[in-house]
Every structure is written in structure tokens, then in C-alpha cells.
């Protein structure tokens, strides 16, 4: 709030009062967490990962980064850095276990780590698909639409970043248009670019225009995602982005992306050991750049169809690797990112939904702290689906209801109704207990159809994709932009104009 | 095998050799089981259930049953039986923790209870749906088709019973046609009728024709499902079926069916307490009829949309009740039945798939021993979907792969490849480890499409329902009936002819 003008503060209050977009409440996971293995097995994975870091090492394709590594105690030979297990432990201790990730509207701040879960939209697709127009290249208008859809759901807690790649904009400057769209059309948190050092720097500069001194506190205002280029490699561009974010003490999410059988072995234990080594190497490096930088431990694993070479999302083996990675992240006391509504299907059909649940539900069981790709993912991440997006949000709503757990108060037992009010063969529809609870007892899906077949047919026999298409239109129509201080808007536009001139 | 003729034994061997249908192997759940609550909370649910049994009681609408209850120590007032908690404990101890459920082909025997999971088709729909012909009344031909589809998948371990209601046959005799279809077209296990005492008796008589003395051993050859008519009511017909099955020492599955908000309170804790009381009452009664009768503790819970009154399957709250019921069944040491590929959707679209996973995956996490409705369920159970059936089977295959867990042998780590063979940025596609494992490392889905969008579009851009329709045709075309001793076939037909004359 520090830099906002009085007028701005009034605007924010008014916006919150009229609930621009939907009001979101981050779910707290207070249920028991699923543990696939015991501590002994966790220690074994740790040991194998340490073997990888000590004996095989990680390639850092950046001279300054290699210097930083050497200066902080890593053994460097050529472009490979080797990490002793004590060194790893020493630097991991510096990363916070949990932190607040700030949003433009402070009401939308989220907690990353601990018992908190945070859901974000899909990230990165160069294509979009909708029912009416099919599959096509994504544009800035699509990105704006997806930001609006994000603001309209209570079940995404952060706007993410490259929800789609605006392919209609020049590659070398579009990172600013993306950040600007997030600021203009939303007031939840947003991510910065991490494609190169300069795109990261531009994101941080724009973030500073919006957040001002809020950037200087202990709680980051922006974060970026760094995909380790598995196996065992971080290139100059990623390292540049890490250095920019760490030096600005904004959050860094390090995520090895492994298709088992391609970037890692065709085996789960080995994949998790490698993934763990790579994630830790990135986090340790980040701590070496600036101790205490908030980090998120990421795990992004799918399998390879070893007869065709195609990636397979929503595979059963990926559940197992997710559970193991979750235990490793908790073992190190780091916020954990994984899961998502992954699908290999090209369209939001039954395949896509089965796959998405196979990938997402284990994420809830394992208490993933940050779920990127929680809505909209299709076709191995190449496509953001409009209908898929709102369908996924419906499931996210259900997961919010699930995470509330069981009401163990006397109201949750309704013993009076059971013992004294409803006779054998009677019904609870009209009991005092039901009358008190009927609005809130159970999650009410908007998009799912519960009518009798005849009523559903009379209404056009629409499948869930068709109903989702209607909902997309309704949400985009009803959307209202959150207020943005005109002075800030102007400053952002001036910054972008200058940088675009500089970048040519 | 006791009563099979030599010729029959040869036939069975030959059938197994050429694998009539698919070869099925029941999965063993060796992974940690998800526990939602601690033992203290389990004890609390138990206590509340005992309050229901002691203070509110269960209605038994059958004079002989009330006599049995009274003779065995229950307090009977009018048609209500009250069970003291010590009495409940005494009779629960008599039920086996685990038992073998025999199949016509002994290779297809299954274990019910313990770490074993058993998947069965949907049960009860009066309608079918397929892509070409839409929704229509089910016929005997449909039942035969679904039995054939069951035989063609490795992932259903038992044929179930009324996969669909053959609405083209007279109501009062069709139970025999159903049992006969199972025997004629399959050699996995099958269920008997439980609609009334005489339909149960006919099922048992037909079962004896097939199994002969195998019926007299400790392991049942057939089982039936008894839905308690919640709240707190067992009628004369259900009690008649229980008595028939228990006296023949065949297995009885007792399942309260509760839509929370209608047949139980609009609250999860209370629903589970009521459900537990009802299931235990049915099992205790069964043990009173014939101590030691194998029983299965069932939990079938969904919620009511309290604004429309419609049932809602695949709701998040049902996950919670499933976890609790699973813990109760394990607390009593009884085999547990729950979960299923439930959906409220009318068609096999994304809604149906999301819902099915929301209901099924928790069943795996909670180690449900018997999953009725594991394939084909649509429209709140009113419809058996052909395409849904084979799509669900694809997921069941994935769940088999998941249940194998992680390979912790050195082959599962592939450390040699990681440490020494694949350089930074290299790939594992051609490693010796991958070459050894590429066929078996990961589950290969047949129905799910993993091709690039272009290839998928060239092939007709079929959604998963369309591909499933093709698979249904292929499976029905390739199906071969397992051998059936002509003498047994003749005896079954003679029995049915006589009974149909008697029943008019």
C-alpha cells in the first residue's frame, strides 16, 4: 500500500467492496498428507541425488555463474559444477520454508508453502482452442481473455504469467506486453518473464513501478519459473533470469522438466533422484547469488510413450513420482510446486478430463503448495483451451470444498435428526438440520449438469464443452477491470515505449 | 475343479491356453493406505453408530427375521430391532476378514479383502447408451454384450451381475436369464439376484448346477448385493435374499445407499455414522442367520443437490465419506466395498470423466477391496454406456499400473545411465537401460491419443468417445465364448424352463 495515492487506496477499497471479479480465498490443506514412502526411503533418494551432484555434477553454461559457484565452495571443472552434500545442506537452510507472495491488491496476497495451496492458470501455450474457432495461434487478445477469466473465478489465486504466448507480438519485447496485461486486467499476483536476463530485468522494473517499496520488504511481489534443461543443465538465459530475480530478492521457482525415458531414465526412482538433484542445484545456486531468496522446489514429470516417443501426460506413473517429489520437498522444508490439470488430449473430451484428474488429485493428496497449469491445459501444454479452462475451474472449486474436510461439530453429526426426527424409510429433505444447511452443505457445480435426462435433452442435450463455451462468453461479458492508478498506468506505458525503442 | 468332468478340465486348460477373452490378474494394493482420521475419530464414529443401533434401531420388515434377531439377543419392539454394542461386536467377529470368491474358471477366482482389489462392471441400469443409437431401454442382447466386453478386458476381475436390466424380458423371471448369460458368455465370477427370496434361491440353484460341490467348501462361488433401504430399514425382499444366501453360505454384500440430505443428513460425519450403523446391522443379521457367512461391508454415498433435489455423483464431499467408511470397515476387519466410476453426466464427456475420477481415485487411495460400478456408469446409474465402459477400463488399466508402485531395485534407479552414460543435455532414449525397459516401463493406453495434433486431425480428429465406439465394435467382434460343458448348459436350460413354467 505504501506507494498508492489516497485516491488509489479508495479505489482499491471500492473495488474490493464491489468484488471486481470473483473473491478468492486460498485453501488451507489441514487434512493428512499422503506419504508414499517412509523416511528411510526419503533418505535413500536424497543419497542417490547427492551421488549425482557429487559425481556427475550439473552443467552451468554461464561464466559468472561458474564463478559464483566456485566462490561459494562448489567444485567446478570446465562447465560442470559438483556439489558436496554438506554444501547443499548449508545453502538449502538459507531458503525460507514459507513466504507471502504479494499481489497488486493486497487482499489477493497468497502464502506459498506450509499448509497453503495456490492454483495458477496454464503457462506457455503458443496455441489456443475454443469450440467455435478450433485451434489457432494465440494472440494478445487471448492472453487478456484468459487473465479476465482468471479474475472471474474464485478458484485461481494468482494470475500466473504466460497463460498463452501472444504470437502476434514481436518475440523480443512481448514479455512486457504480457506483464502489462496482467497489471491492467487483474489485481491478483502475476509472474515475471524468465526467458533471458533482460526480460527478467524488464519484468522486475515494471513490477517496481506497480509495487514500489513493497518490493523491498521480505515478501516478494513477483516470481519466475526456471525450467532446468534436464538432464543436468542450466543455460545462460535461465541463469541470467535467476541472477536478476535473486538479486532483486524476488521469488524463484526451480523446476526440472523430465519426460521419463527421454530427459531422465525410463524408471521412477531414478527420475526422482535426478529431478531432486537438479532442483536442489538450482535452489542452492539461487541461495549463493543472494542468501534468503524465496525459492520454490518444482517437479514437472511426465512419461514418454517409448514406442512413439510422444509425451504422455496424466500417466499413472507420474502420480508416483509426484508423491515422491512432494516428500523430498517437505524433507528439505521447501515450498513445493507440482501437479496441474495436465492432458495429452487435443480437446476437452473425456480423455482430457480423466488425464487431468489423474495428475491433479494426487497433487491435492500430497499437499502441493503451488499448482501451475491448474486450468486450461490441453495437448501436452501446446494449447490453452477456453472451455477446458472453465471446466478445470469447476474441479478446482470442488477441490476447495474437499479441502474443507469434515465438520466434526455437533452440526456435522446431525444426531438429533438421525435419532429422533427421521423414522425408518423417512427422509431428511425437510428436517430442521437440512433447512439450516441446504445452501452450504455441499459444493454446487455450475457447469456440471445434474438434471434428469429428459430435462437435459429438452435444453439442447449440451455436453460439458458446449456448456463451458457458454460460460466463457458469460464471464467475459460480465468481467470488469480492477482499478489501476492512471499515474502507474502511464509510467508503465512510458517504460515499455522506451524499452521497445531500445530493443529495436 | 471337484465336479468338472475330465473333458471339462481339458477344455478349461485349452481355454486358458488360448486366453479366451483377456487374461486378468487381480491387483494387490501394497502401497500405504490413505487415512483421513486417527483412531480416536474412528472410535467416535463407532460410538455414534452404536447410539443409532441402541437408541433408534433398524426396522426389519419380516417376521422370521425379527424372530432370528430376538433369538440372538437383539431387543425387538414392533418391527424395530435394537442392537447393544456388545452384541454387535460379538457377531462381527464371526465374519471372515478375507475370502476367496470362486469363478467358473478357477484361474479367475478372486480374493476379497486384505490387500486385494477387485473391479466389477456397473450394476443395475435399465438403459444403455451408445454413440450410434443414443439412449434406449436395455435388452438381453445388451447384457450379453457387456458380459463379452467384461471378458475382453484384463482390468475387470469379476463379471458382476445386472450389468444392465434386460427390459425386454419378463420381470419375474429375468433373474435367471441374467445368471445364465453370465455362465454362458463368461467364466469369471458372477453375482446372484437379490431382489427377492425366490430370485436369490434360483440364482443359488443355478450356481450349484455350475459349481456343484465347490459350493460346499469355505469359499463362496457367488455373492449378492443388499442395498439397505436407508434410513434404517431392511424390507422383506432384501431380508429374504440375505437368508437364502447366508443359509447357502454364499457371500452377502451389505451396502446402505445414502444420498446425504435425503436418506441421511446433509452432513458427512452424520452420514457416515448412519451408514456404518446400517451396514453393521445387515452384517450382524447375516451372521445371526448363519455364523461365518462371508460378508462385505459396503458404502455407497452421494450427495443431494439441495436446491433441486437431484442426486450428485462425483462430488468432493463423497471423497471424504469414502475415506471415513474405508477406515470403519478396516476397523471391524471386514472387506470393504465402495467407489466406482460414478457420474451424473448423461454422456461420456468431460463432466463424466472428471466425476468418475473424483469418485474412483480415492477408492484406490483408500484400498477399497471391491469396486462395483468400476466401468460403464452414466446418468446417476440409470444408464450403462458402451463407450464409457471401455474408457473406464482404460483408466482401470492405469490404476493397475499405479498399484505396482515404484521399482526400488537397481533397475528402477538406472544410476549407471544417469551418472555415466547420459551427458548434460543428452537423452535417455537410446540407453541400454531404456532398451531393456521400453516395452514395460510405463502403462500404454490404447484408447487415449498421444499423437501430435496434425496426425490426430489427419486421422479424423476423433474424440475419445468416438475412438471408444470403434473399440467396442472391435472387442465384440474379437470376443470368443469360453467353453461350457454341454451337460451343464442343458441342465441350466432345463432348470430355467421348469422354473419359468412354475412362475407362470
mmCIF file of N, CA, C and O in Angstrom, chain B residues 183 214 433 459 504:
data_model
loop_
_atom_site.group_PDB
_atom_site.id
_atom_site.type_symbol
_atom_site.label_atom_id
_atom_site.label_comp_id
_atom_site.label_asym_id
_atom_site.label_seq_id
_atom_site.Cartn_x
_atom_site.Cartn_y
_atom_site.Cartn_z
ATOM 1 N N UNK B 183 -23.079 -67.191 -17.155
ATOM 2 C CA UNK B 183 -22.423 -68.506 -17.235
ATOM 3 C C UNK B 183 -22.070 -68.833 -18.683
ATOM 4 O O UNK B 183 -20.992 -69.332 -18.984
ATOM 5 N N UNK B 214 -18.226 -77.470 -5.232
ATOM 6 C CA UNK B 214 -17.421 -76.272 -4.916
ATOM 7 C C UNK B 214 -18.238 -75.293 -4.059
ATOM 8 O O UNK B 214 -17.671 -74.463 -3.358
ATOM 9 N N UNK B 433 19.661 -49.084 -20.575
ATOM 10 C CA UNK B 433 18.556 -49.218 -19.624
ATOM 11 C C UNK B 433 17.210 -49.033 -20.323
ATOM 12 O O UNK B 433 16.278 -49.812 -20.110
ATOM 13 N N UNK B 459 -6.176 -38.183 -38.921
ATOM 14 C CA UNK B 459 -6.866 -39.455 -38.646
ATOM 15 C C UNK B 459 -8.339 -39.235 -38.324
ATOM 16 O O UNK B 459 -9.027 -40.150 -37.879
ATOM 17 N N UNK B 504 -45.044 -69.038 -14.056
ATOM 18 C CA UNK B 504 -46.193 -68.640 -14.904
ATOM 19 C C UNK B 504 -45.834 -67.620 -15.956
ATOM 20 O O UNK B 504 -45.267 -66.615 -15.677
#
